[in-house]
Amino acid sequence: NEALQRGNRALVKAKEDAVRRARARANFLASMSHEIRTPLNGVLGMLGLALEGELDSEQRSQLEIALNAGESLLGLLNDILDISKVEAGKLSLENIPFSVRQLIEECVTLHVQQARRKNIYLVADIEPGLPESFLGDPTRTRQVLNNLISNAIKFTDEGGVRVRAGYSAGSLRIDVVDTGI
Protein backbone atom coordinates (compact mmCIF):
# COMPACT_ATOMS: atom_id res chain seq x y z
CA ASN A 1 0.00 0.00 0.00
CA GLU A 2 2.84 2.38 0.89
CA ALA A 3 4.61 1.62 -2.40
CA LEU A 4 1.40 2.36 -4.27
CA GLN A 5 1.03 5.72 -2.51
CA ARG A 6 4.68 6.61 -3.33
CA GLY A 7 4.00 5.69 -6.95
CA ASN A 8 0.88 7.86 -7.01
CA ARG A 9 2.78 10.81 -5.51
CA ALA A 10 5.50 10.37 -8.13
CA LEU A 11 2.89 10.34 -10.91
CA VAL A 12 1.22 13.48 -9.57
CA LYS A 13 4.60 15.24 -9.36
CA ALA A 14 5.51 14.13 -12.90
CA LYS A 15 2.16 15.42 -14.19
CA GLU A 16 2.62 18.78 -12.46
CA ASP A 17 6.14 19.08 -13.91
CA ALA A 18 4.86 18.27 -17.41
CA VAL A 19 2.06 20.84 -17.12
CA ARG A 20 4.52 23.47 -15.86
CA ARG A 21 6.91 22.77 -18.76
CA ALA A 22 4.06 22.91 -21.28
CA ARG A 23 2.90 26.28 -19.90
CA ALA A 24 6.44 27.65 -19.99
CA ARG A 25 6.84 26.50 -23.61
CA ALA A 26 3.48 28.00 -24.62
CA ASN A 27 4.34 31.31 -22.93
CA PHE A 28 7.74 31.35 -24.65
CA LEU A 29 6.17 30.67 -28.06
CA ALA A 30 3.58 33.39 -27.55
CA SER A 31 6.20 35.90 -26.44
CA MET A 32 8.59 35.11 -29.29
CA SER A 33 5.81 35.21 -31.86
CA HIS A 34 4.85 38.71 -30.72
CA GLU A 35 8.48 39.86 -30.63
CA ILE A 36 9.18 38.58 -34.16
CA ARG A 37 5.89 39.75 -35.63
CA THR A 38 6.48 43.45 -34.91
CA PRO A 39 9.68 43.88 -36.95
CA LEU A 40 8.36 41.52 -39.64
CA ASN A 41 5.31 43.76 -40.11
CA GLY A 42 7.73 46.67 -40.57
CA VAL A 43 9.64 44.76 -43.25
CA LEU A 44 6.41 43.82 -45.03
CA GLY A 45 5.24 47.43 -44.92
CA MET A 46 8.49 48.65 -46.47
CA LEU A 47 8.34 45.97 -49.18
CA GLY A 48 4.79 47.05 -49.98
CA LEU A 49 5.87 50.68 -50.24
CA ALA A 50 8.84 49.74 -52.43
CA LEU A 51 6.48 47.90 -54.78
CA GLU A 52 4.47 51.10 -55.26
CA GLY A 53 7.49 52.84 -56.77
CA GLU A 54 8.83 52.64 -60.29
CA LEU A 55 10.69 49.38 -60.80
CA ASP A 56 11.90 47.31 -63.68
CA SER A 57 10.33 43.86 -64.07
CA GLU A 58 13.24 42.03 -62.39
CA GLN A 59 13.21 44.33 -59.35
CA ARG A 60 9.41 44.03 -59.07
CA SER A 61 9.63 40.25 -59.27
CA GLN A 62 12.31 40.10 -56.57
CA LEU A 63 10.35 42.38 -54.23
CA GLU A 64 7.14 40.40 -54.81
CA ILE A 65 8.97 37.18 -53.94
CA ALA A 66 10.33 38.79 -50.76
CA LEU A 67 6.87 40.12 -49.86
CA ASN A 68 5.21 36.72 -50.44
CA ALA A 69 7.88 34.95 -48.40
CA GLY A 70 7.44 37.46 -45.57
CA GLU A 71 3.67 37.06 -45.63
CA SER A 72 4.09 33.28 -45.45
CA LEU A 73 6.40 33.70 -42.48
CA LEU A 74 3.87 35.98 -40.80
CA GLY A 75 1.19 33.34 -41.35
CA LEU A 76 3.40 30.72 -39.69
CA LEU A 77 4.01 33.02 -36.73
CA ASN A 78 0.28 33.59 -36.36
CA ASP A 79 -0.31 29.83 -36.42
CA ILE A 80 2.39 29.32 -33.76
CA LEU A 81 0.78 32.01 -31.64
CA ASP A 82 -2.60 30.28 -31.95
CA ILE A 83 -1.09 26.91 -31.00
CA SER A 84 0.55 28.44 -27.96
CA LYS A 85 -2.79 30.05 -27.01
CA VAL A 86 -4.53 26.68 -27.30
CA GLU A 87 -1.86 25.03 -25.13
CA ALA A 88 -2.09 27.81 -22.56
CA GLY A 89 -5.89 27.56 -22.55
CA LYS A 90 -6.18 31.20 -23.68
CA LEU A 91 -7.66 30.76 -27.15
CA SER A 92 -11.33 31.58 -27.18
CA LEU A 93 -13.53 31.29 -30.21
CA GLU A 94 -15.70 34.21 -31.20
CA ASN A 95 -19.39 33.78 -31.85
CA ILE A 96 -20.25 36.87 -33.85
CA PRO A 97 -22.24 37.53 -37.02
CA PHE A 98 -20.18 37.59 -40.21
CA SER A 99 -20.68 37.21 -43.95
CA VAL A 100 -19.39 33.87 -45.20
CA ARG A 101 -19.84 35.11 -48.76
CA GLN A 102 -17.62 38.13 -48.13
CA LEU A 103 -15.06 36.05 -46.24
CA ILE A 104 -14.76 33.53 -49.10
CA GLU A 105 -14.48 36.30 -51.69
CA GLU A 106 -11.71 37.97 -49.65
CA CYS A 107 -9.80 34.69 -49.31
CA VAL A 108 -10.08 33.96 -53.02
CA THR A 109 -8.95 37.50 -53.88
CA LEU A 110 -5.96 37.11 -51.56
CA HIS A 111 -4.80 33.97 -53.39
CA VAL A 112 -5.73 34.79 -56.98
CA GLN A 113 -2.22 36.07 -57.78
CA GLN A 114 -0.69 32.86 -56.42
CA ALA A 115 -2.96 30.89 -58.79
CA ARG A 116 -2.19 33.16 -61.76
CA ARG A 117 1.54 32.63 -61.30
CA LYS A 118 0.92 28.89 -61.74
CA ASN A 119 -1.44 29.46 -64.69
CA ILE A 120 -4.35 27.78 -62.92
CA TYR A 121 -7.82 29.09 -62.14
CA LEU A 122 -9.16 30.01 -58.71
CA VAL A 123 -12.89 30.66 -58.45
CA ALA A 124 -15.51 31.13 -55.77
CA ASP A 125 -18.70 29.18 -56.42
CA ILE A 126 -21.20 30.44 -53.83
CA GLU A 127 -24.84 29.36 -54.00
CA PRO A 128 -27.17 32.34 -54.51
CA GLY A 129 -29.36 31.19 -51.60
CA LEU A 130 -26.52 31.34 -49.05
CA PRO A 131 -27.72 33.35 -46.04
CA GLU A 132 -26.01 36.72 -45.69
CA SER A 133 -24.95 36.25 -42.07
CA PHE A 134 -23.72 33.38 -39.91
CA LEU A 135 -22.69 33.25 -36.26
CA GLY A 136 -19.16 32.00 -35.65
CA ASP A 137 -15.49 32.88 -35.57
CA PRO A 138 -14.56 34.69 -38.80
CA THR A 139 -10.85 34.84 -37.88
CA ARG A 140 -10.49 31.07 -37.43
CA THR A 141 -12.70 30.37 -40.45
CA ARG A 142 -10.47 32.67 -42.52
CA GLN A 143 -7.31 30.92 -41.25
CA VAL A 144 -8.63 27.48 -42.13
CA LEU A 145 -9.91 28.57 -45.53
CA ASN A 146 -6.69 30.42 -46.41
CA ASN A 147 -4.62 27.36 -45.49
CA LEU A 148 -6.82 25.05 -47.56
CA ILE A 149 -6.75 27.36 -50.60
CA SER A 150 -2.99 27.89 -50.34
CA ASN A 151 -2.32 24.15 -50.14
CA ALA A 152 -4.74 23.42 -52.98
CA ILE A 153 -2.91 25.91 -55.21
CA LYS A 154 0.49 24.62 -54.13
CA PHE A 155 -0.36 21.05 -55.13
CA THR A 156 -2.22 21.88 -58.36
CA ASP A 157 -0.21 22.19 -61.56
CA GLU A 158 -3.03 22.01 -64.11
CA GLY A 159 -6.66 23.01 -63.97
CA GLY A 160 -7.44 24.91 -60.82
CA VAL A 161 -9.14 25.37 -57.50
CA ARG A 162 -12.81 25.98 -56.76
CA VAL A 163 -14.14 27.19 -53.41
CA ARG A 164 -17.79 26.11 -53.10
CA ALA A 165 -20.22 27.23 -50.43
CA GLY A 166 -23.75 26.06 -49.90
CA TYR A 167 -26.43 25.98 -47.25
CA SER A 168 -28.91 23.16 -46.79
CA ALA A 169 -31.03 21.86 -43.93
CA GLY A 170 -29.54 24.38 -41.50
CA SER A 171 -25.92 23.47 -42.31
CA LEU A 172 -23.23 25.51 -44.01
CA ARG A 173 -20.80 23.56 -46.18
CA ILE A 174 -17.60 25.00 -47.64
CA ASP A 175 -15.52 22.84 -49.98
CA VAL A 176 -12.11 23.57 -51.46
CA VAL A 177 -11.87 21.37 -54.54
CA ASP A 178 -8.76 21.17 -56.70
CA THR A 179 -7.50 19.25 -59.71
CA GLY A 180 -4.10 18.59 -58.11
CA ILE A 181 -2.64 15.50 -56.54
Coordinates of C-alpha atoms in Angstrom, one line a residue:
N1 CA 0.0 0.0 0.0
E2 CA 2.8 2.4 0.9
A3 CA 4.6 1.6 -2.4
L4 CA 1.4 2.4 -4.3
Q5 CA 1.0 5.7 -2.5
R6 CA 4.7 6.6 -3.3
G7 CA 4.0 5.7 -6.9
N8 CA 0.9 7.9 -7.0
R9 CA 2.8 10.8 -5.5
A10 CA 5.5 10.4 -8.1
L11 CA 2.9 10.3 -10.9
V12 CA 1.2 13.5 -9.6
K13 CA 4.6 15.2 -9.4
A14 CA 5.5 14.1 -12.9
K15 CA 2.2 15.4 -14.2
E16 CA 2.6 18.8 -12.5
D17 CA 6.1 19.1 -13.9
A18 CA 4.9 18.3 -17.4
V19 CA 2.1 20.8 -17.1
R20 CA 4.5 23.5 -15.9
R21 CA 6.9 22.8 -18.8
A22 CA 4.1 22.9 -21.3
R23 CA 2.9 26.3 -19.9
A24 CA 6.4 27.6 -20.0
R25 CA 6.8 26.5 -23.6
A26 CA 3.5 28.0 -24.6
N27 CA 4.3 31.3 -22.9
F28 CA 7.7 31.4 -24.6
L29 CA 6.2 30.7 -28.1
A30 CA 3.6 33.4 -27.6
S31 CA 6.2 35.9 -26.4
M32 CA 8.6 35.1 -29.3
S33 CA 5.8 35.2 -31.9
H34 CA 4.8 38.7 -30.7
E35 CA 8.5 39.9 -30.6
I36 CA 9.2 38.6 -34.2
R37 CA 5.9 39.8 -35.6
T38 CA 6.5 43.4 -34.9
P39 CA 9.7 43.9 -37.0
L40 CA 8.4 41.5 -39.6
N41 CA 5.3 43.8 -40.1
G42 CA 7.7 46.7 -40.6
V43 CA 9.6 44.8 -43.2
L44 CA 6.4 43.8 -45.0
G45 CA 5.2 47.4 -44.9
M46 CA 8.5 48.7 -46.5
L47 CA 8.3 46.0 -49.2
G48 CA 4.8 47.0 -50.0
L49 CA 5.9 50.7 -50.2
A50 CA 8.8 49.7 -52.4
L51 CA 6.5 47.9 -54.8
E52 CA 4.5 51.1 -55.3
G53 CA 7.5 52.8 -56.8
E54 CA 8.8 52.6 -60.3
L55 CA 10.7 49.4 -60.8
D56 CA 11.9 47.3 -63.7
S57 CA 10.3 43.9 -64.1
E58 CA 13.2 42.0 -62.4
Q59 CA 13.2 44.3 -59.3
R60 CA 9.4 44.0 -59.1
S61 CA 9.6 40.2 -59.3
Q62 CA 12.3 40.1 -56.6
L63 CA 10.3 42.4 -54.2
E64 CA 7.1 40.4 -54.8
I65 CA 9.0 37.2 -53.9
A66 CA 10.3 38.8 -50.8
L67 CA 6.9 40.1 -49.9
N68 CA 5.2 36.7 -50.4
A69 CA 7.9 34.9 -48.4
G70 CA 7.4 37.5 -45.6
E71 CA 3.7 37.1 -45.6
S72 CA 4.1 33.3 -45.5
L73 CA 6.4 33.7 -42.5
L74 CA 3.9 36.0 -40.8
G75 CA 1.2 33.3 -41.3
L76 CA 3.4 30.7 -39.7
L77 CA 4.0 33.0 -36.7
N78 CA 0.3 33.6 -36.4
D79 CA -0.3 29.8 -36.4
I80 CA 2.4 29.3 -33.8
L81 CA 0.8 32.0 -31.6
D82 CA -2.6 30.3 -32.0
I83 CA -1.1 26.9 -31.0
S84 CA 0.5 28.4 -28.0
K85 CA -2.8 30.0 -27.0
V86 CA -4.5 26.7 -27.3
E87 CA -1.9 25.0 -25.1
A88 CA -2.1 27.8 -22.6
G89 CA -5.9 27.6 -22.6
K90 CA -6.2 31.2 -23.7
L91 CA -7.7 30.8 -27.2
S92 CA -11.3 31.6 -27.2
L93 CA -13.5 31.3 -30.2
E94 CA -15.7 34.2 -31.2
N95 CA -19.4 33.8 -31.8
I96 CA -20.3 36.9 -33.8
P97 CA -22.2 37.5 -37.0
F98 CA -20.2 37.6 -40.2
S99 CA -20.7 37.2 -43.9
V100 CA -19.4 33.9 -45.2
R101 CA -19.8 35.1 -48.8
Q102 CA -17.6 38.1 -48.1
L103 CA -15.1 36.0 -46.2
I104 CA -14.8 33.5 -49.1
E105 CA -14.5 36.3 -51.7
E106 CA -11.7 38.0 -49.7
C107 CA -9.8 34.7 -49.3
V108 CA -10.1 34.0 -53.0
T109 CA -8.9 37.5 -53.9
L110 CA -6.0 37.1 -51.6
H111 CA -4.8 34.0 -53.4
V112 CA -5.7 34.8 -57.0
Q113 CA -2.2 36.1 -57.8
Q114 CA -0.7 32.9 -56.4
A115 CA -3.0 30.9 -58.8
R116 CA -2.2 33.2 -61.8
R117 CA 1.5 32.6 -61.3
K118 CA 0.9 28.9 -61.7
N119 CA -1.4 29.5 -64.7
I120 CA -4.4 27.8 -62.9
Y121 CA -7.8 29.1 -62.1
L122 CA -9.2 30.0 -58.7
V123 CA -12.9 30.7 -58.5
A124 CA -15.5 31.1 -55.8
D125 CA -18.7 29.2 -56.4
I126 CA -21.2 30.4 -53.8
E127 CA -24.8 29.4 -54.0
P128 CA -27.2 32.3 -54.5
G129 CA -29.4 31.2 -51.6
L130 CA -26.5 31.3 -49.0
P131 CA -27.7 33.4 -46.0
E132 CA -26.0 36.7 -45.7
S133 CA -24.9 36.2 -42.1
F134 CA -23.7 33.4 -39.9
L135 CA -22.7 33.2 -36.3
G136 CA -19.2 32.0 -35.7
D137 CA -15.5 32.9 -35.6
P138 CA -14.6 34.7 -38.8
T139 CA -10.9 34.8 -37.9
R140 CA -10.5 31.1 -37.4
T141 CA -12.7 30.4 -40.4
R142 CA -10.5 32.7 -42.5
Q143 CA -7.3 30.9 -41.2
V144 CA -8.6 27.5 -42.1
L145 CA -9.9 28.6 -45.5
N146 CA -6.7 30.4 -46.4
N147 CA -4.6 27.4 -45.5
L148 CA -6.8 25.0 -47.6
I149 CA -6.7 27.4 -50.6
S150 CA -3.0 27.9 -50.3
N151 CA -2.3 24.2 -50.1
A152 CA -4.7 23.4 -53.0
I153 CA -2.9 25.9 -55.2
K154 CA 0.5 24.6 -54.1
F155 CA -0.4 21.1 -55.1
T156 CA -2.2 21.9 -58.4
D157 CA -0.2 22.2 -61.6
E158 CA -3.0 22.0 -64.1
G159 CA -6.7 23.0 -64.0
G160 CA -7.4 24.9 -60.8
V161 CA -9.1 25.4 -57.5
R162 CA -12.8 26.0 -56.8
V163 CA -14.1 27.2 -53.4
R164 CA -17.8 26.1 -53.1
A165 CA -20.2 27.2 -50.4
G166 CA -23.8 26.1 -49.9
Y167 CA -26.4 26.0 -47.2
S168 CA -28.9 23.2 -46.8
A169 CA -31.0 21.9 -43.9
G170 CA -29.5 24.4 -41.5
S171 CA -25.9 23.5 -42.3
L172 CA -23.2 25.5 -44.0
R173 CA -20.8 23.6 -46.2
I174 CA -17.6 25.0 -47.6
D175 CA -15.5 22.8 -50.0
V176 CA -12.1 23.6 -51.5
V177 CA -11.9 21.4 -54.5
D178 CA -8.8 21.2 -56.7
T179 CA -7.5 19.2 -59.7
G180 CA -4.1 18.6 -58.1
I181 CA -2.6 15.5 -56.5

